[in-house]
């Protein structure tokens, strides 16, 4: 089983914390985001993890190495000064992700979602893990209807940053910098995206306030 961790982001909203530290190495409740993910992935039976590198990516390589101490084979997809956004980053890493479905997880989240071998229906190109917006007043990204992701006028659910893709989902796309969201919206509108709702622990740590809330949630969960 192969998983890609998206770790190339600059973390602008977490500055000055991320001025000297890549966002993926920010600590939450005494442990870095990236190391939390790696430990969970290894426990879930993942064998190979691909990590894309951007701002201060060399710090990630120094900290994680080849992944052996986590029981993983870690492969790097360097972007550094030419960060490709989510879509472009995944496309660049396809040669090392293989020719079967794979999971992609944002490194800047904290979650207890249990990783599992990817399985997609024959008429599905992607599968999204959705969550309820952490602030009930915030509009979401998608809705779920009979196990399929749909795009509505007032979506109630938020994309968690966890998804499974067939390599064919990216077929025909030109290398370079491009976002993932428009691709997902088009595929969902065509009925080719399945989904699930995760009601467990999930937090996006993109801002200092969210980082503080995630830290508190993890501390509460450990008591």
PDB file of C-alpha atoms in Angstrom:
ATOM      1  CA  UNK A   1       0.000   0.000   0.000  1.00  0.00           C
ATOM      2  CA  UNK A   2       1.325   3.427  -0.982  1.00  0.00           C
ATOM      3  CA  UNK A   3       0.394   6.814   0.447  1.00  0.00           C
ATOM      4  CA  UNK A   4       1.451  10.323  -0.507  1.00  0.00           C
ATOM      5  CA  UNK A   5       1.817  12.964   2.199  1.00  0.00           C
ATOM      6  CA  UNK A   6       1.498  16.524   0.932  1.00  0.00           C
ATOM      7  CA  UNK A   7       4.156  18.486   2.800  1.00  0.00           C
ATOM      8  CA  UNK A   8       5.368  21.164   0.377  1.00  0.00           C
ATOM      9  CA  UNK A   9       3.253  24.086   1.613  1.00  0.00           C
ATOM     10  CA  UNK A  10       4.830  27.284   2.900  1.00  0.00           C
ATOM     11  CA  UNK A  11       2.500  27.675   5.884  1.00  0.00           C
ATOM     12  CA  UNK A  12       2.060  31.433   5.457  1.00  0.00           C
ATOM     13  CA  UNK A  13      -0.734  31.661   8.025  1.00  0.00           C
ATOM     14  CA  UNK A  14       1.445  29.996  10.669  1.00  0.00           C
ATOM     15  CA  UNK A  15       4.265  32.495  10.369  1.00  0.00           C
ATOM     16  CA  UNK A  16       6.539  33.279  12.161  1.00  0.00           C
ATOM     17  CA  UNK A  17       6.428  29.665  13.388  1.00  0.00           C
ATOM     18  CA  UNK A  18       7.080  28.404   9.850  1.00  0.00           C
ATOM     19  CA  UNK A  19       9.825  30.895   8.999  1.00  0.00           C
ATOM     20  CA  UNK A  20      12.442  28.399  10.174  1.00  0.00           C
ATOM     21  CA  UNK A  21      10.421  25.199  10.245  1.00  0.00           C
ATOM     22  CA  UNK A  22       8.454  23.473   7.459  1.00  0.00           C
ATOM     23  CA  UNK A  23       4.768  23.277   8.319  1.00  0.00           C
ATOM     24  CA  UNK A  24       4.863  19.477   8.344  1.00  0.00           C
ATOM     25  CA  UNK A  25       7.382  19.585  11.202  1.00  0.00           C
ATOM     26  CA  UNK A  26       5.286  21.858  13.421  1.00  0.00           C
ATOM     27  CA  UNK A  27       4.703  20.129  16.741  1.00  0.00           C
ATOM     28  CA  UNK A  28       1.229  19.329  18.046  1.00  0.00           C
ATOM     29  CA  UNK A  29       1.063  18.090  21.626  1.00  0.00           C
ATOM     30  CA  UNK A  30       4.797  17.350  21.638  1.00  0.00           C
ATOM     31  CA  UNK A  31       5.086  15.510  18.306  1.00  0.00           C
ATOM     32  CA  UNK A  32       5.486  16.772  14.763  1.00  0.00           C
ATOM     33  CA  UNK A  33       2.604  16.507  12.346  1.00  0.00           C
ATOM     34  CA  UNK A  34       4.647  14.443   9.919  1.00  0.00           C
ATOM     35  CA  UNK A  35       5.838  11.947  12.508  1.00  0.00           C
ATOM     36  CA  UNK A  36       2.273  11.486  13.745  1.00  0.00           C
ATOM     37  CA  UNK A  37       1.197  10.596  10.211  1.00  0.00           C
ATOM     38  CA  UNK A  38       4.121   8.247   9.602  1.00  0.00           C
ATOM     39  CA  UNK A  39       3.514   6.319  12.817  1.00  0.00           C
ATOM     40  CA  UNK A  40      -0.198   5.909  12.004  1.00  0.00           C
ATOM     41  CA  UNK A  41       0.497   4.856   8.421  1.00  0.00           C
ATOM     42  CA  UNK A  42       3.002   2.226   9.484  1.00  0.00           C
ATOM     43  CA  UNK A  43       0.537   0.869  12.041  1.00  0.00           C
ATOM     44  CA  UNK A  44      -2.090   0.700   9.294  1.00  0.00           C
ATOM     45  CA  UNK A  45      -0.004  -1.525   7.047  1.00  0.00           C
ATOM     46  CA  UNK A  46       1.362   1.096   4.662  1.00  0.00           C
ATOM     47  CA  UNK A  47       4.682   0.114   3.121  1.00  0.00           C
ATOM     48  CA  UNK A  48       5.755   3.111   1.017  1.00  0.00           C
ATOM     49  CA  UNK A  49       5.181   6.798   1.700  1.00  0.00           C
ATOM     50  CA  UNK A  50       5.901   9.498  -0.870  1.00  0.00           C
ATOM     51  CA  UNK A  51       6.490  12.985   0.569  1.00  0.00           C
ATOM     52  CA  UNK A  52       6.645  16.062  -1.632  1.00  0.00           C
ATOM     53  CA  UNK A  53       9.098  18.742  -0.550  1.00  0.00           C
ATOM     54  CA  UNK A  54       8.868  22.487  -0.787  1.00  0.00           C
ATOM     55  CA  UNK A  55       9.760  25.187   1.717  1.00  0.00           C
ATOM     56  CA  UNK A  56      12.624  23.970   3.951  1.00  0.00           C
ATOM     57  CA  UNK A  57      12.100  20.459   2.605  1.00  0.00           C
ATOM     58  CA  UNK A  58      15.680  19.526   3.432  1.00  0.00           C
ATOM     59  CA  UNK A  59      14.666  19.682   7.122  1.00  0.00           C
ATOM     60  CA  UNK A  60      12.094  16.993   6.463  1.00  0.00           C
ATOM     61  CA  UNK A  61      14.696  14.767   4.801  1.00  0.00           C
ATOM     62  CA  UNK A  62      17.047  15.282   7.754  1.00  0.00           C
ATOM     63  CA  UNK A  63      14.310  14.419  10.257  1.00  0.00           C
ATOM     64  CA  UNK A  64      12.663  11.469   8.490  1.00  0.00           C
ATOM     65  CA  UNK A  65      15.478  10.015   6.391  1.00  0.00           C
ATOM     66  CA  UNK A  66      14.593   6.836   4.525  1.00  0.00           C
ATOM     67  CA  UNK A  67      11.720   6.097   6.915  1.00  0.00           C
ATOM     68  CA  UNK A  68      13.283   2.934   8.252  1.00  0.00           C
ATOM     69  CA  UNK A  69      12.856   3.930  11.893  1.00  0.00           C
ATOM     70  CA  UNK A  70       9.113   4.150  11.268  1.00  0.00           C
ATOM     71  CA  UNK A  71       9.031   0.787   9.513  1.00  0.00           C
ATOM     72  CA  UNK A  72       8.399   2.503   6.172  1.00  0.00           C
ATOM     73  CA  UNK A  73      10.103   3.101   2.860  1.00  0.00           C
ATOM     74  CA  UNK A  74       9.994   6.888   2.387  1.00  0.00           C
ATOM     75  CA  UNK A  75      10.489   8.341  -1.089  1.00  0.00           C
ATOM     76  CA  UNK A  76      10.753  12.076  -1.762  1.00  0.00           C
ATOM     77  CA  UNK A  77       9.277  14.113  -4.597  1.00  0.00           C
ATOM     78  CA  UNK A  78      11.186  17.416  -4.536  1.00  0.00           C
ATOM     79  CA  UNK A  79       9.539  20.647  -5.643  1.00  0.00           C
ATOM     80  CA  UNK A  80      11.388  23.164  -3.439  1.00  0.00           C
ATOM     81  CA  UNK A  81      11.254  26.636  -5.058  1.00  0.00           C
ATOM     82  CA  UNK A  82       8.684  25.553  -7.660  1.00  0.00           C
ATOM     83  CA  UNK A  83       5.833  24.234  -5.527  1.00  0.00           C
ATOM     84  CA  UNK A  84       3.251  22.697  -7.831  1.00  0.00           C
ATOM     85  CA  UNK A  85       0.088  22.974  -5.703  1.00  0.00           C
ATOM     86  CA  UNK A  86      -1.839  19.834  -4.849  1.00  0.00           C
ATOM     87  CA  UNK A  87      -2.749  18.691  -8.355  1.00  0.00           C
ATOM     88  CA  UNK A  88       0.652  19.329  -9.883  1.00  0.00           C
ATOM     89  CA  UNK A  89       2.422  17.767  -6.918  1.00  0.00           C
ATOM     90  CA  UNK A  90       0.481  14.520  -7.166  1.00  0.00           C
ATOM     91  CA  UNK A  91       0.960  14.373 -10.943  1.00  0.00           C
ATOM     92  CA  UNK A  92       4.713  14.763 -10.535  1.00  0.00           C
ATOM     93  CA  UNK A  93       4.821  11.919  -8.004  1.00  0.00           C
ATOM     94  CA  UNK A  94       2.788   9.439 -10.073  1.00  0.00           C
ATOM     95  CA  UNK A  95       5.849   7.473 -11.301  1.00  0.00           C
ATOM     96  CA  UNK A  96       6.654   6.456  -7.715  1.00  0.00           C
ATOM     97  CA  UNK A  97       3.038   5.990  -6.610  1.00  0.00           C
ATOM     98  CA  UNK A  98       2.513   3.026  -8.900  1.00  0.00           C
ATOM     99  CA  UNK A  99      -0.281   1.976 -11.221  1.00  0.00           C
ATOM    100  CA  UNK A 100      -2.940   1.091  -8.634  1.00  0.00           C
ATOM    101  CA  UNK A 101      -5.129   3.378  -6.461  1.00  0.00           C
ATOM    102  CA  UNK A 102      -3.301   5.241  -3.697  1.00  0.00           C
ATOM    103  CA  UNK A 103      -4.155   7.490  -0.762  1.00  0.00           C
ATOM    104  CA  UNK A 104      -3.110  11.138  -0.517  1.00  0.00           C
ATOM    105  CA  UNK A 105      -3.149  12.881   2.865  1.00  0.00           C
ATOM    106  CA  UNK A 106      -2.471  16.515   3.718  1.00  0.00           C
ATOM    107  CA  UNK A 107       0.385  16.663   6.216  1.00  0.00           C
ATOM    108  CA  UNK A 108      -1.124  19.675   7.989  1.00  0.00           C
ATOM    109  CA  UNK A 109      -4.033  17.816   9.579  1.00  0.00           C
ATOM    110  CA  UNK A 110      -4.436  15.805  12.766  1.00  0.00           C
ATOM    111  CA  UNK A 111      -6.852  12.893  12.603  1.00  0.00           C
ATOM    112  CA  UNK A 112      -7.670   9.439  13.907  1.00  0.00           C
ATOM    113  CA  UNK A 113      -9.081   8.332  10.542  1.00  0.00           C
ATOM    114  CA  UNK A 114      -7.942   4.689  10.110  1.00  0.00           C
ATOM    115  CA  UNK A 115      -5.969   4.092   6.909  1.00  0.00           C
ATOM    116  CA  UNK A 116      -6.981   1.004   4.946  1.00  0.00           C
ATOM    117  CA  UNK A 117      -6.167  -0.579   1.590  1.00  0.00           C
ATOM    118  CA  UNK A 118      -7.685   1.522  -1.205  1.00  0.00           C
ATOM    119  CA  UNK A 119     -10.714   0.058  -2.958  1.00  0.00           C
ATOM    120  CA  UNK A 120     -12.700   1.946  -5.573  1.00  0.00           C
ATOM    121  CA  UNK A 121     -15.867   0.971  -7.401  1.00  0.00           C
ATOM    122  CA  UNK A 122     -15.400   0.346 -11.115  1.00  0.00           C
ATOM    123  CA  UNK A 123     -17.176   3.583 -12.046  1.00  0.00           C
ATOM    124  CA  UNK A 124     -15.255   5.735  -9.540  1.00  0.00           C
ATOM    125  CA  UNK A 125     -11.978   7.590 -10.080  1.00  0.00           C
ATOM    126  CA  UNK A 126     -11.581   9.107  -6.609  1.00  0.00           C
ATOM    127  CA  UNK A 127     -12.840   8.659  -3.061  1.00  0.00           C
ATOM    128  CA  UNK A 128     -12.944  11.528  -0.564  1.00  0.00           C
ATOM    129  CA  UNK A 129     -13.031  11.503   3.210  1.00  0.00           C
ATOM    130  CA  UNK A 130     -15.310  14.332   4.314  1.00  0.00           C
ATOM    131  CA  UNK A 131     -15.817  15.917   7.728  1.00  0.00           C
ATOM    132  CA  UNK A 132     -18.249  18.350   9.253  1.00  0.00           C
ATOM    133  CA  UNK A 133     -16.931  21.946   9.170  1.00  0.00           C
ATOM    134  CA  UNK A 134     -15.176  22.609  12.494  1.00  0.00           C
ATOM    135  CA  UNK A 135     -17.056  25.914  12.702  1.00  0.00           C
ATOM    136  CA  UNK A 136     -20.729  25.211  12.112  1.00  0.00           C
ATOM    137  CA  UNK A 137     -21.178  28.593  10.441  1.00  0.00           C
ATOM    138  CA  UNK A 138     -18.660  27.778   7.688  1.00  0.00           C
ATOM    139  CA  UNK A 139     -19.965  26.450   4.388  1.00  0.00           C
ATOM    140  CA  UNK A 140     -18.438  23.170   3.298  1.00  0.00           C
ATOM    141  CA  UNK A 141     -17.086  21.903  -0.011  1.00  0.00           C
ATOM    142  CA  UNK A 142     -19.311  18.955  -0.931  1.00  0.00           C
ATOM    143  CA  UNK A 143     -22.297  16.850   0.083  1.00  0.00           C
ATOM    144  CA  UNK A 144     -22.798  13.085   0.223  1.00  0.00           C
ATOM    145  CA  UNK A 145     -25.692  11.289  -1.465  1.00  0.00           C
ATOM    146  CA  UNK A 146     -25.891   7.492  -1.418  1.00  0.00           C
ATOM    147  CA  UNK A 147     -22.138   7.182  -1.032  1.00  0.00           C
ATOM    148  CA  UNK A 148     -21.299   9.607  -3.850  1.00  0.00           C
ATOM    149  CA  UNK A 149     -19.805  13.066  -3.500  1.00  0.00           C
ATOM    150  CA  UNK A 150     -22.024  15.766  -4.981  1.00  0.00           C
ATOM    151  CA  UNK A 151     -21.658  19.495  -5.505  1.00  0.00           C
ATOM    152  CA  UNK A 152     -24.634  21.435  -4.163  1.00  0.00           C
ATOM    153  CA  UNK A 153     -25.624  25.072  -3.734  1.00  0.00           C
ATOM    154  CA  UNK A 154     -24.905  25.052   0.009  1.00  0.00           C
ATOM    155  CA  UNK A 155     -22.587  22.097   0.707  1.00  0.00           C
ATOM    156  CA  UNK A 156     -22.541  20.954   4.308  1.00  0.00           C
ATOM    157  CA  UNK A 157     -19.349  18.877   4.428  1.00  0.00           C
ATOM    158  CA  UNK A 158     -15.666  19.788   4.214  1.00  0.00           C
ATOM    159  CA  UNK A 159     -12.971  17.883   2.342  1.00  0.00           C
ATOM    160  CA  UNK A 160     -10.674  16.501   5.027  1.00  0.00           C
ATOM    161  CA  UNK A 161      -7.515  16.440   2.919  1.00  0.00           C
ATOM    162  CA  UNK A 162      -7.668  12.629   2.734  1.00  0.00           C
ATOM    163  CA  UNK A 163      -8.491  11.019  -0.603  1.00  0.00           C
ATOM    164  CA  UNK A 164      -7.872   7.966  -2.746  1.00  0.00           C
ATOM    165  CA  UNK A 165      -7.206   8.278  -6.493  1.00  0.00           C
ATOM    166  CA  UNK A 166      -6.754   6.079  -9.478  1.00  0.00           C
ATOM    167  CA  UNK A 167      -3.669   7.133 -11.455  1.00  0.00           C
ATOM    168  CA  UNK A 168      -6.077   7.543 -14.406  1.00  0.00           C
ATOM    169  CA  UNK A 169      -7.709  10.448 -12.557  1.00  0.00           C
ATOM    170  CA  UNK A 170      -4.693  12.511 -13.664  1.00  0.00           C
ATOM    171  CA  UNK A 171      -4.473  11.131 -17.205  1.00  0.00           C
ATOM    172  CA  UNK A 172      -3.909  13.678 -19.945  1.00  0.00           C
ATOM    173  CA  UNK A 173      -2.906  16.504 -17.592  1.00  0.00           C
ATOM    174  CA  UNK A 174       0.162  18.562 -18.437  1.00  0.00           C
ATOM    175  CA  UNK A 175       2.948  18.744 -15.845  1.00  0.00           C
ATOM    176  CA  UNK A 176       3.158  21.975 -13.938  1.00  0.00           C
ATOM    177  CA  UNK A 177       1.450  23.931 -11.203  1.00  0.00           C
ATOM    178  CA  UNK A 178      -2.304  23.453 -10.858  1.00  0.00           C
ATOM    179  CA  UNK A 179      -4.879  23.004  -8.073  1.00  0.00           C
ATOM    180  CA  UNK A 180      -6.828  19.845  -7.354  1.00  0.00           C
ATOM    181  CA  UNK A 181     -10.209  21.317  -6.402  1.00  0.00           C
ATOM    182  CA  UNK A 182     -11.498  21.988  -9.965  1.00  0.00           C
ATOM    183  CA  UNK A 183     -10.669  18.416 -10.979  1.00  0.00           C
ATOM    184  CA  UNK A 184     -12.587  17.021  -8.014  1.00  0.00           C
ATOM    185  CA  UNK A 185     -15.572  19.260  -8.667  1.00  0.00           C
ATOM    186  CA  UNK A 186     -15.798  18.175 -12.294  1.00  0.00           C
ATOM    187  CA  UNK A 187     -15.431  14.491 -11.434  1.00  0.00           C
ATOM    188  CA  UNK A 188     -18.039  14.798  -8.666  1.00  0.00           C
ATOM    189  CA  UNK A 189     -20.455  16.506 -11.054  1.00  0.00           C
ATOM    190  CA  UNK A 190     -19.976  13.545 -13.400  1.00  0.00           C
ATOM    191  CA  UNK A 191     -20.797  11.108 -10.597  1.00  0.00           C
ATOM    192  CA  UNK A 192     -17.330   9.554 -10.510  1.00  0.00           C
ATOM    193  CA  UNK A 193     -16.333  10.404  -6.920  1.00  0.00           C
ATOM    194  CA  UNK A 194     -17.383   8.333  -3.926  1.00  0.00           C
ATOM    195  CA  UNK A 195     -17.074   9.475  -0.350  1.00  0.00           C
ATOM    196  CA  UNK A 196     -17.409   8.799   3.344  1.00  0.00           C
ATOM    197  CA  UNK A 197     -18.050  10.902   6.434  1.00  0.00           C
ATOM    198  CA  UNK A 198     -15.471  10.775   9.222  1.00  0.00           C
ATOM    199  CA  UNK A 199     -16.951  11.844  12.547  1.00  0.00           C
ATOM    200  CA  UNK A 200     -13.862  11.191  14.640  1.00  0.00           C
ATOM    201  CA  UNK A 201     -10.882  13.395  15.452  1.00  0.00           C
ATOM    202  CA  UNK A 202      -9.933  15.804  12.682  1.00  0.00           C
ATOM    203  CA  UNK A 203      -8.292  19.210  12.768  1.00  0.00           C
ATOM    204  CA  UNK A 204      -6.650  21.444  10.203  1.00  0.00           C
ATOM    205  CA  UNK A 205      -3.693  23.247  11.796  1.00  0.00           C
ATOM    206  CA  UNK A 206      -3.314  25.964   9.190  1.00  0.00           C
ATOM    207  CA  UNK A 207      -3.546  28.879  11.641  1.00  0.00           C
ATOM    208  CA  UNK A 208      -2.276  29.505  15.206  1.00  0.00           C
ATOM    209  CA  UNK A 209      -5.836  29.250  16.579  1.00  0.00           C
ATOM    210  CA  UNK A 210      -6.436  25.930  14.829  1.00  0.00           C
ATOM    211  CA  UNK A 211      -3.072  24.654  16.010  1.00  0.00           C
ATOM    212  CA  UNK A 212      -4.037  25.490  19.587  1.00  0.00           C
ATOM    213  CA  UNK A 213      -7.401  23.736  19.213  1.00  0.00           C
ATOM    214  CA  UNK A 214      -5.751  20.644  17.708  1.00  0.00           C
ATOM    215  CA  UNK A 215      -3.246  20.534  20.557  1.00  0.00           C
ATOM    216  CA  UNK A 216      -6.042  20.746  23.114  1.00  0.00           C
ATOM    217  CA  UNK A 217      -8.036  18.026  21.334  1.00  0.00           C
ATOM    218  CA  UNK A 218      -5.071  15.646  21.322  1.00  0.00           C
ATOM    219  CA  UNK A 219      -4.331  16.332  24.972  1.00  0.00           C
ATOM    220  CA  UNK A 220      -7.960  15.638  25.857  1.00  0.00           C
ATOM    221  CA  UNK A 221      -7.948  12.419  23.814  1.00  0.00           C
ATOM    222  CA  UNK A 222      -4.874  11.143  25.663  1.00  0.00           C
ATOM    223  CA  UNK A 223      -6.400  11.569  29.118  1.00  0.00           C
TER     224      UNK A 223
END
